[in-house]
């Protein structure tokens, strides 16, 4: 027996957090009965539907895809408001390529590019992106300004920006010419636009 939210996330349809949301919204049925409690226990072979569509059941073998996320693409599902603005959405593009429902391990913002891990297993995604798991994220950044030693020291100790405390960064200056710097940054958490906010804080 599994909790309903966990059953859905293990099916690869969506993350556990997304599953909890659709359950509370009354969009999930178990044996043709609407269930609103994410903690409801269900057998692993039970018939579970979301918006009337039956999900295939628990994924036995989680899979990981390596994706080069390009600049200008949103790591998100589309919505009508953003569609009007002409934005390109990663998951919409992947779906058009015939790939199954995938979940990103963390995100890269629209202006960033690089390696992004994708998986068909919600619990695996949650484990990989959790700070408690200790997996490092490595970023190479171009920075404009002056990276003084006291600024680097502050970043390595951890800083508070707009009331949010950010963990210490492992940061190395690879190259600089005047106000143009290339740096490599390693961190084990991934708060929203964390690096952009920290560097902007120090101008």
Coordinates of C-alpha atoms in Angstrom, one line a residue:
X1 CA 0.0 0.0 0.0
X2 CA 1.2 3.5 -0.8
X3 CA -0.1 7.0 -0.1
X4 CA -2.0 8.3 -3.0
X5 CA 0.4 11.3 -3.7
X6 CA 3.4 8.9 -3.6
X7 CA 1.6 6.4 -5.9
X8 CA 1.1 9.2 -8.5
X9 CA 4.6 10.6 -8.2
X10 CA 6.0 7.0 -8.6
X11 CA 4.0 6.7 -11.8
X12 CA 6.1 9.4 -13.3
X13 CA 3.1 11.6 -14.2
X14 CA 4.1 14.5 -11.9
X15 CA 6.0 15.3 -8.7
X16 CA 4.6 14.5 -5.3
X17 CA 3.9 18.2 -4.7
X18 CA 2.0 18.5 -7.9
X19 CA 0.1 15.2 -7.1
X20 CA -0.9 16.6 -3.7
X21 CA -2.3 19.7 -5.4
X22 CA -4.5 17.8 -8.0
X23 CA -5.8 15.5 -5.3
X24 CA -6.9 18.3 -3.0
X25 CA -8.5 19.9 -6.1
X26 CA -10.7 16.8 -6.5
X27 CA -9.3 15.8 -9.8
X28 CA -8.2 12.3 -8.8
X29 CA -10.3 9.2 -8.5
X30 CA -9.4 5.8 -7.0
X31 CA -11.7 2.9 -8.2
X32 CA -13.9 5.6 -9.7
X33 CA -14.3 7.5 -6.4
X34 CA -13.0 11.0 -5.9
X35 CA -10.3 11.2 -3.3
X36 CA -9.3 14.5 -1.7
X37 CA -6.8 13.3 0.8
X38 CA -3.2 12.8 -0.5
X39 CA -2.4 10.5 2.4
X40 CA -5.1 7.9 1.4
X41 CA -3.5 4.5 1.1
X42 CA -4.0 2.6 -2.2
X43 CA -2.8 -0.8 -3.4
X44 CA 0.0 -0.7 -6.0
X45 CA -2.3 -2.3 -8.6
X46 CA -5.3 0.1 -8.0
X47 CA -7.0 2.0 -10.8
X48 CA -6.1 5.6 -10.3
X49 CA -7.3 8.4 -12.7
X50 CA -6.4 12.1 -13.1
X51 CA -9.0 14.2 -14.9
X52 CA -10.5 10.9 -16.1
X53 CA -7.3 9.5 -17.6
X54 CA -5.9 6.4 -16.0
X55 CA -2.3 6.5 -15.1
X56 CA -0.2 3.5 -16.0
X57 CA 1.0 2.6 -12.5
X58 CA 4.3 2.6 -10.7
X59 CA 7.5 2.9 -12.7
X60 CA 9.8 0.0 -11.8
X61 CA 12.9 1.5 -13.4
X62 CA 13.4 5.2 -13.0
X63 CA 15.2 6.8 -16.0
X64 CA 17.3 10.0 -16.3
X65 CA 17.7 12.1 -19.3
X66 CA 20.6 14.6 -19.8
X67 CA 19.4 17.7 -21.6
X68 CA 21.3 20.8 -22.8
X69 CA 18.9 23.6 -21.8
X70 CA 19.4 26.6 -24.2
X71 CA 19.1 30.3 -23.3
X72 CA 15.6 31.7 -23.8
X73 CA 13.7 28.5 -22.9
X74 CA 11.6 28.4 -19.7
X75 CA 11.9 25.2 -17.6
X76 CA 8.1 25.1 -17.1
X77 CA 4.8 24.0 -18.5
X78 CA 3.0 26.5 -20.7
X79 CA 0.1 28.7 -19.7
X80 CA -2.0 30.9 -22.0
X81 CA -0.7 34.2 -20.6
X82 CA 2.9 33.3 -21.2
X83 CA 2.1 31.8 -24.6
X84 CA 0.8 35.2 -25.8
X85 CA 4.3 36.6 -25.0
X86 CA 5.8 34.1 -27.4
X87 CA 7.9 32.2 -24.8
X88 CA 9.2 28.7 -25.5
X89 CA 8.5 26.1 -22.8
X90 CA 10.8 23.1 -22.2
X91 CA 8.2 20.5 -21.3
X92 CA 5.9 21.5 -24.2
X93 CA 8.8 21.1 -26.6
X94 CA 9.8 17.7 -25.1
X95 CA 6.2 16.5 -25.4
X96 CA 6.1 17.4 -29.1
X97 CA 9.2 15.2 -29.5
X98 CA 7.3 12.2 -28.2
X99 CA 9.0 12.0 -24.8
X100 CA 7.0 10.9 -21.7
X101 CA 6.0 13.2 -18.9
X102 CA 9.3 14.3 -17.4
X103 CA 10.3 16.2 -14.2
X104 CA 13.3 18.5 -14.0
X105 CA 15.8 18.1 -11.2
X106 CA 15.9 21.8 -10.2
X107 CA 15.7 24.5 -12.8
X108 CA 17.7 26.9 -14.9
X109 CA 16.2 30.4 -15.4
X110 CA 15.3 31.6 -18.9
X111 CA 18.6 33.5 -19.3
X112 CA 20.8 30.5 -18.3
X113 CA 21.9 27.5 -20.4
X114 CA 23.6 24.3 -19.4
X115 CA 23.1 20.7 -18.3
X116 CA 19.7 19.9 -16.9
X117 CA 18.7 16.5 -15.5
X118 CA 15.3 15.2 -16.3
X119 CA 13.6 12.1 -14.9
X120 CA 10.4 10.1 -15.2
X121 CA 10.3 9.5 -11.4
X122 CA 9.1 12.2 -9.0
X123 CA 10.7 10.7 -5.9
X124 CA 14.1 10.5 -7.6
X125 CA 13.8 14.1 -8.7
X126 CA 13.0 15.2 -5.1
X127 CA 15.9 13.2 -3.7
X128 CA 18.4 14.6 -6.2
X129 CA 17.4 18.3 -5.8
X130 CA 17.1 18.2 -1.9
X131 CA 19.9 20.1 -0.2
X132 CA 20.0 17.3 2.4
X133 CA 21.3 14.9 -0.3
X134 CA 24.4 17.0 -0.7
X135 CA 24.7 16.9 -4.5
X136 CA 26.8 19.7 -5.9
X137 CA 25.5 22.0 -8.7
X138 CA 28.3 23.6 -10.7
X139 CA 27.8 26.9 -12.6
X140 CA 30.2 28.9 -14.7
X141 CA 29.2 32.5 -14.7
X142 CA 30.2 35.7 -16.4
X143 CA 30.1 38.6 -14.0
X144 CA 30.5 42.3 -14.7
X145 CA 31.8 44.5 -11.8
X146 CA 34.6 44.2 -9.3
X147 CA 34.9 41.0 -7.3
X148 CA 36.9 42.3 -4.4
X149 CA 38.4 39.8 -1.9
X150 CA 36.0 40.9 0.9
X151 CA 33.0 40.1 -1.4
X152 CA 34.3 36.7 -2.2
X153 CA 34.9 36.1 1.5
X154 CA 31.3 37.1 2.3
X155 CA 29.9 34.8 -0.4
X156 CA 32.0 31.9 1.0
X157 CA 30.6 32.4 4.5
X158 CA 27.0 32.7 3.4
X159 CA 24.9 35.9 3.0
X160 CA 21.4 37.2 3.7
X161 CA 19.7 39.0 0.8
X162 CA 16.2 40.5 1.2
X163 CA 15.7 38.5 4.4
X164 CA 16.7 35.1 2.8
X165 CA 19.7 33.4 4.1
X166 CA 21.9 31.7 1.4
X167 CA 24.3 29.0 2.2
X168 CA 28.1 29.4 1.7
X169 CA 29.3 29.2 -1.9
X170 CA 32.4 27.5 -3.2
X171 CA 33.6 30.1 -5.6
X172 CA 36.7 30.4 -7.8
X173 CA 37.8 33.2 -10.1
X174 CA 38.9 31.6 -13.4
X175 CA 39.7 34.7 -15.3
X176 CA 39.3 38.5 -15.1
X177 CA 40.1 41.5 -17.3
X178 CA 39.0 44.8 -15.8
X179 CA 35.4 44.5 -14.8
X180 CA 34.8 41.3 -16.8
X181 CA 35.1 38.1 -14.7
X182 CA 34.5 34.4 -15.3
X183 CA 33.9 32.4 -12.1
X184 CA 33.0 28.8 -11.2
X185 CA 30.5 28.4 -8.4
X186 CA 29.5 25.3 -6.6
X187 CA 26.5 25.0 -4.3
X188 CA 24.3 22.3 -2.8
X189 CA 21.0 24.2 -2.6
X190 CA 19.1 25.8 -5.4
X191 CA 16.8 28.6 -4.2
X192 CA 15.0 30.7 -6.9
X193 CA 17.6 32.7 -9.0
X194 CA 20.0 32.3 -6.1
X195 CA 23.2 33.2 -7.8
X196 CA 21.8 36.2 -9.7
X197 CA 20.4 37.6 -6.5
X198 CA 23.6 37.1 -4.5
X199 CA 25.8 38.7 -7.2
X200 CA 23.3 41.6 -7.7
X201 CA 23.4 42.2 -3.9
X202 CA 27.1 43.0 -4.2
X203 CA 26.6 45.0 -7.4

